[in-house]
């Protein structure tokens, strides 16, 4: 591109996208190479790329950056529905960047409320034109679960703690065995400043999957932030070497996040 060989650069960039269609940098460089500046031209490019790489997330997310109004509503609606249907726990994190634009947040909020109403009433994201066909068009039963999970994250991020609790409690009531729900309820309590209750809910999550190291680490951290040091050491000990003190083992392994959290806990107890 610096040599003004844009045709050659385009070929190379398309080859790179073929190899790794989740690298956003390649797409942005292709835009620059093709001198695309207006939304219509960008939309055409990404429509072609999404058709060629239907499973790739990167081109879908990039279009959500520059689209606005109705085209954005259609694109983000399709993206969210696909995530709810597949049951993607990280869906909110995938679109969190959109929350920097208030107008896009309003569109997302409106879509979510519509989806929730329609799923609970008809079992579909959209209002069915013919209720007789409602059964055939019904979404997977798990779509409502993942919508509730997303709504809890959505309202927690917007600072509406009461609504966040409302949706996460509904999700737990409907599906009491999903670890992610308990973990996020703990996070809401943490954001509300209730570290003791947050630690209790994270401990509940850990009890549902005692073999998950990530959940174990989260539980240990939450317990330390609630100043429950002995319980935290007991939980951490499930993944440390046998016949050794969990605290000494983690210090030996230079587990710095643990050392920092336990030091802060002791300081708070003074």
Short mmCIF file of C-alpha atoms in Angstrom, two decimals:
data_model
loop_
_atom_site.label_atom_id
_atom_site.label_comp_id
_atom_site.label_asym_id
_atom_site.label_seq_id
_atom_site.Cartn_x
_atom_site.Cartn_y
_atom_site.Cartn_z
CA UNK A 1 0.00 0.00 0.00
CA UNK A 2 2.89 2.36 0.73
CA UNK A 3 4.20 1.61 -2.76
CA UNK A 4 0.77 2.51 -4.21
CA UNK A 5 0.35 -1.06 -5.46
CA UNK A 6 -3.24 -1.26 -4.29
CA UNK A 7 -4.24 -4.11 -6.59
CA UNK A 8 -1.45 -6.29 -5.22
CA UNK A 9 -2.25 -5.17 -1.67
CA UNK A 10 -5.92 -6.07 -2.14
CA UNK A 11 -5.01 -9.57 -3.31
CA UNK A 12 -2.73 -10.10 -0.31
CA UNK A 13 -5.31 -8.77 2.14
CA UNK A 14 -8.03 -11.00 0.76
CA UNK A 15 -5.65 -13.96 1.08
CA UNK A 16 -4.98 -12.99 4.70
CA UNK A 17 -8.71 -12.78 5.40
CA UNK A 18 -9.10 -16.21 3.82
CA UNK A 19 -6.53 -17.55 6.29
CA UNK A 20 -7.91 -15.76 9.35
CA UNK A 21 -11.34 -14.21 8.89
CA UNK A 22 -11.56 -13.12 12.55
CA UNK A 23 -8.70 -10.61 12.36
CA UNK A 24 -10.37 -7.20 12.17
CA UNK A 25 -7.13 -5.48 11.20
CA UNK A 26 -7.20 -7.17 7.79
CA UNK A 27 -10.72 -5.87 7.12
CA UNK A 28 -9.83 -2.30 8.09
CA UNK A 29 -6.74 -2.42 5.88
CA UNK A 30 -8.87 -3.71 3.01
CA UNK A 31 -11.24 -0.76 3.48
CA UNK A 32 -8.27 1.61 3.30
CA UNK A 33 -6.84 -0.17 0.29
CA UNK A 34 -10.16 0.16 -1.58
CA UNK A 35 -10.53 3.82 -0.50
CA UNK A 36 -13.96 3.19 0.99
CA UNK A 37 -15.23 6.24 2.85
CA UNK A 38 -19.03 6.17 2.68
CA UNK A 39 -21.39 3.80 4.44
CA UNK A 40 -22.99 2.40 1.28
CA UNK A 41 -19.68 1.24 -0.18
CA UNK A 42 -18.61 -0.28 3.14
CA UNK A 43 -21.95 -2.04 3.47
CA UNK A 44 -21.59 -3.64 0.03
CA UNK A 45 -18.07 -4.83 0.85
CA UNK A 46 -19.08 -6.42 4.13
CA UNK A 47 -22.23 -7.97 2.70
CA UNK A 48 -20.02 -9.80 0.20
CA UNK A 49 -17.55 -10.80 2.90
CA UNK A 50 -20.30 -12.03 5.23
CA UNK A 51 -21.75 -14.09 2.40
CA UNK A 52 -18.33 -15.61 1.76
CA UNK A 53 -17.56 -16.18 5.46
CA UNK A 54 -20.97 -16.75 7.08
CA UNK A 55 -19.49 -18.09 10.33
CA UNK A 56 -17.07 -15.18 10.84
CA UNK A 57 -17.96 -12.72 13.60
CA UNK A 58 -15.47 -9.98 12.71
CA UNK A 59 -17.23 -8.59 9.59
CA UNK A 60 -20.58 -8.62 11.40
CA UNK A 61 -19.16 -6.68 14.33
CA UNK A 62 -17.42 -4.16 12.09
CA UNK A 63 -20.67 -3.34 10.28
CA UNK A 64 -22.28 -2.61 13.65
CA UNK A 65 -19.65 0.10 14.13
CA UNK A 66 -20.61 2.23 11.14
CA UNK A 67 -24.29 1.43 10.58
CA UNK A 68 -26.93 3.69 12.14
CA UNK A 69 -30.72 3.93 12.30
CA UNK A 70 -32.84 1.20 10.72
CA UNK A 71 -29.92 -0.58 8.99
CA UNK A 72 -28.20 -0.83 12.38
CA UNK A 73 -31.38 -2.11 14.05
CA UNK A 74 -31.72 -4.82 11.42
CA UNK A 75 -28.06 -5.86 11.64
CA UNK A 76 -27.79 -5.87 15.43
CA UNK A 77 -31.15 -7.63 15.72
CA UNK A 78 -29.95 -10.42 13.47
CA UNK A 79 -26.68 -10.66 15.41
CA UNK A 80 -28.41 -10.82 18.79
CA UNK A 81 -31.03 -13.34 17.67
CA UNK A 82 -28.31 -15.65 16.37
CA UNK A 83 -26.50 -15.39 19.70
CA UNK A 84 -29.64 -16.21 21.69
CA UNK A 85 -30.45 -19.15 19.44
CA UNK A 86 -26.95 -20.62 19.74
CA UNK A 87 -26.66 -19.87 23.46
CA UNK A 88 -23.51 -17.73 23.41
CA UNK A 89 -22.57 -16.73 27.00
CA UNK A 90 -20.14 -14.05 25.77
CA UNK A 91 -22.70 -12.33 23.52
CA UNK A 92 -22.88 -9.18 25.65
CA UNK A 93 -19.10 -8.83 25.64
CA UNK A 94 -19.15 -9.12 21.84
CA UNK A 95 -21.37 -6.04 21.46
CA UNK A 96 -20.33 -4.11 24.56
CA UNK A 97 -18.45 -1.61 22.38
CA UNK A 98 -21.81 -0.42 21.00
CA UNK A 99 -22.83 0.90 24.41
CA UNK A 100 -20.59 3.93 23.89
CA UNK A 101 -23.27 5.33 21.53
CA UNK A 102 -26.49 6.29 23.32
CA UNK A 103 -28.65 6.06 20.19
CA UNK A 104 -27.48 2.48 19.61
CA UNK A 105 -28.19 1.58 23.24
CA UNK A 106 -31.76 2.84 22.81
CA UNK A 107 -32.22 0.67 19.71
CA UNK A 108 -30.78 -2.39 21.47
CA UNK A 109 -32.97 -1.78 24.53
CA UNK A 110 -36.09 -1.53 22.38
CA UNK A 111 -35.21 -4.73 20.50
CA UNK A 112 -34.54 -6.64 23.71
CA UNK A 113 -37.84 -5.64 25.27
CA UNK A 114 -39.68 -6.62 22.09
CA UNK A 115 -37.91 -9.98 21.95
CA UNK A 116 -38.72 -10.68 25.59
CA UNK A 117 -42.41 -9.88 25.12
CA UNK A 118 -42.69 -11.98 21.97
CA UNK A 119 -40.72 -14.96 23.30
CA UNK A 120 -42.80 -15.17 26.47
CA UNK A 121 -46.05 -14.67 24.56
CA UNK A 122 -45.52 -16.44 21.23
CA UNK A 123 -42.22 -18.31 21.52
CA UNK A 124 -40.76 -16.26 18.66
CA UNK A 125 -38.62 -13.13 18.38
CA UNK A 126 -41.06 -11.48 16.01
CA UNK A 127 -44.83 -11.24 16.36
CA UNK A 128 -46.19 -14.13 14.25
CA UNK A 129 -48.47 -13.03 11.43
CA UNK A 130 -50.46 -16.23 11.78
CA UNK A 131 -50.76 -17.68 15.30
CA UNK A 132 -51.71 -21.04 13.78
CA UNK A 133 -48.10 -21.38 12.58
CA UNK A 134 -46.65 -20.30 15.92
CA UNK A 135 -45.58 -23.81 16.94
CA UNK A 136 -43.66 -24.37 13.71
CA UNK A 137 -41.89 -21.01 14.02
CA UNK A 138 -41.06 -21.29 17.72
CA UNK A 139 -37.49 -20.58 18.81
CA UNK A 140 -35.49 -23.05 20.92
CA UNK A 141 -36.64 -22.93 24.54
CA UNK A 142 -33.12 -21.89 25.55
CA UNK A 143 -33.42 -18.65 23.55
CA UNK A 144 -35.45 -17.08 26.36
CA UNK A 145 -32.85 -18.18 28.92
CA UNK A 146 -29.99 -16.52 27.06
CA UNK A 147 -32.12 -13.42 26.44
CA UNK A 148 -32.76 -13.17 30.19
CA UNK A 149 -29.03 -13.58 30.84
CA UNK A 150 -28.25 -10.83 28.33
CA UNK A 151 -30.94 -8.53 29.76
CA UNK A 152 -29.40 -8.89 33.22
CA UNK A 153 -26.00 -7.87 31.82
CA UNK A 154 -27.59 -5.09 29.77
CA UNK A 155 -29.31 -3.44 32.74
CA UNK A 156 -26.41 -4.07 35.10
CA UNK A 157 -24.13 -2.20 32.68
CA UNK A 158 -26.65 0.64 32.44
CA UNK A 159 -26.80 0.85 36.23
CA UNK A 160 -30.37 -0.40 36.65
CA UNK A 161 -29.61 -2.95 39.37
CA UNK A 162 -33.25 -3.76 40.14
CA UNK A 163 -34.00 -4.77 36.55
CA UNK A 164 -30.75 -6.72 36.38
CA UNK A 165 -31.80 -8.72 39.45
CA UNK A 166 -35.28 -9.22 38.01
CA UNK A 167 -34.00 -10.91 34.86
CA UNK A 168 -31.20 -12.93 36.46
CA UNK A 169 -33.62 -14.24 39.10
CA UNK A 170 -36.06 -15.28 36.38
CA UNK A 171 -33.27 -17.10 34.56
CA UNK A 172 -32.12 -18.93 37.71
CA UNK A 173 -35.71 -19.89 38.53
CA UNK A 174 -36.17 -21.36 35.04
CA UNK A 175 -32.71 -22.98 34.81
CA UNK A 176 -31.23 -23.53 38.29
CA UNK A 177 -28.25 -25.58 37.06
CA UNK A 178 -26.42 -23.05 34.85
CA UNK A 179 -23.21 -21.84 36.52
CA UNK A 180 -22.99 -18.61 34.50
CA UNK A 181 -26.26 -17.36 36.00
CA UNK A 182 -25.03 -17.65 39.57
CA UNK A 183 -21.71 -16.06 38.67
CA UNK A 184 -23.41 -13.07 37.14
CA UNK A 185 -25.81 -12.68 40.04
CA UNK A 186 -22.72 -12.51 42.25
CA UNK A 187 -21.32 -9.82 39.96
CA UNK A 188 -24.51 -7.74 40.24
CA UNK A 189 -24.28 -7.91 44.04
CA UNK A 190 -20.64 -6.83 43.77
CA UNK A 191 -21.63 -3.83 41.66
CA UNK A 192 -24.31 -3.02 44.25
CA UNK A 193 -21.58 -2.96 46.92
CA UNK A 194 -22.75 -6.09 48.76
CA UNK A 195 -19.55 -8.14 48.80
CA UNK A 196 -20.77 -10.65 51.38
CA UNK A 197 -23.80 -11.68 49.34
CA UNK A 198 -21.72 -11.59 46.16
CA UNK A 199 -19.26 -14.06 47.70
CA UNK A 200 -22.10 -16.35 48.79
CA UNK A 201 -23.54 -16.49 45.28
CA UNK A 202 -20.12 -17.10 43.74
CA UNK A 203 -19.61 -19.91 46.24
CA UNK A 204 -22.94 -21.35 45.09
CA UNK A 205 -21.70 -21.18 41.48
CA UNK A 206 -18.49 -22.96 42.47
CA UNK A 207 -20.46 -25.74 44.16
CA UNK A 208 -22.22 -26.46 40.85
CA UNK A 209 -18.94 -27.13 39.04
CA UNK A 210 -16.11 -27.94 41.41
CA UNK A 211 -13.84 -29.07 38.56
CA UNK A 212 -13.73 -25.67 36.83
CA UNK A 213 -10.52 -23.81 37.69
CA UNK A 214 -11.81 -20.46 36.39
CA UNK A 215 -14.90 -20.59 38.62
CA UNK A 216 -12.68 -21.66 41.52
CA UNK A 217 -10.43 -18.62 41.03
CA UNK A 218 -13.42 -16.29 40.80
CA UNK A 219 -14.91 -17.74 43.97
CA UNK A 220 -11.60 -17.36 45.82
CA UNK A 221 -11.32 -13.72 44.72
CA UNK A 222 -14.88 -12.88 45.77
CA UNK A 223 -14.39 -14.54 49.16
CA UNK A 224 -11.23 -12.54 49.75
CA UNK A 225 -13.01 -9.32 48.85
CA UNK A 226 -15.61 -10.25 51.45
CA UNK A 227 -12.72 -10.72 53.94
CA UNK A 228 -13.56 -14.44 54.31
CA UNK A 229 -9.93 -15.48 54.19
CA UNK A 230 -10.14 -18.97 55.69
CA UNK A 231 -12.97 -19.99 53.35
CA UNK A 232 -11.07 -18.53 50.39
CA UNK A 233 -7.99 -20.60 51.25
CA UNK A 234 -10.15 -23.71 51.55
CA UNK A 235 -11.66 -23.12 48.10
CA UNK A 236 -8.28 -22.31 46.54
CA UNK A 237 -6.88 -25.50 48.08
CA UNK A 238 -9.01 -27.61 45.75
CA UNK A 239 -6.57 -26.80 42.93
CA UNK A 240 -3.28 -26.66 44.83
CA UNK A 241 -0.77 -29.40 45.58
CA UNK A 242 -1.80 -31.98 48.14
CA UNK A 243 -0.17 -31.95 51.58
CA UNK A 244 0.75 -28.27 51.26
CA UNK A 245 -0.75 -25.03 52.51
CA UNK A 246 -2.80 -23.34 49.73
CA UNK A 247 -1.39 -19.95 50.71
CA UNK A 248 2.22 -21.15 50.64
CA UNK A 249 1.71 -23.03 47.37
CA UNK A 250 0.19 -20.00 45.62
CA UNK A 251 3.00 -17.80 46.94
CA UNK A 252 5.55 -20.30 45.64
CA UNK A 253 3.81 -20.28 42.24
CA UNK A 254 3.93 -16.45 42.26
CA UNK A 255 0.17 -16.17 41.88
CA UNK A 256 0.18 -12.38 42.19
CA UNK A 257 -3.56 -11.73 41.97
CA UNK A 258 -4.06 -13.98 45.00
CA UNK A 259 -1.25 -12.30 46.96
CA UNK A 260 -2.68 -8.85 46.23
CA UNK A 261 -6.25 -9.83 47.14
CA UNK A 262 -5.31 -11.55 50.40
CA UNK A 263 -3.07 -8.63 51.38
CA UNK A 264 -5.95 -6.21 50.82
CA UNK A 265 -8.26 -8.45 52.84
CA UNK A 266 -5.86 -8.48 55.82
CA UNK A 267 -5.50 -4.70 55.55
CA UNK A 268 -9.27 -4.21 55.65
CA UNK A 269 -9.51 -6.41 58.74
CA UNK A 270 -7.10 -4.22 60.72
#
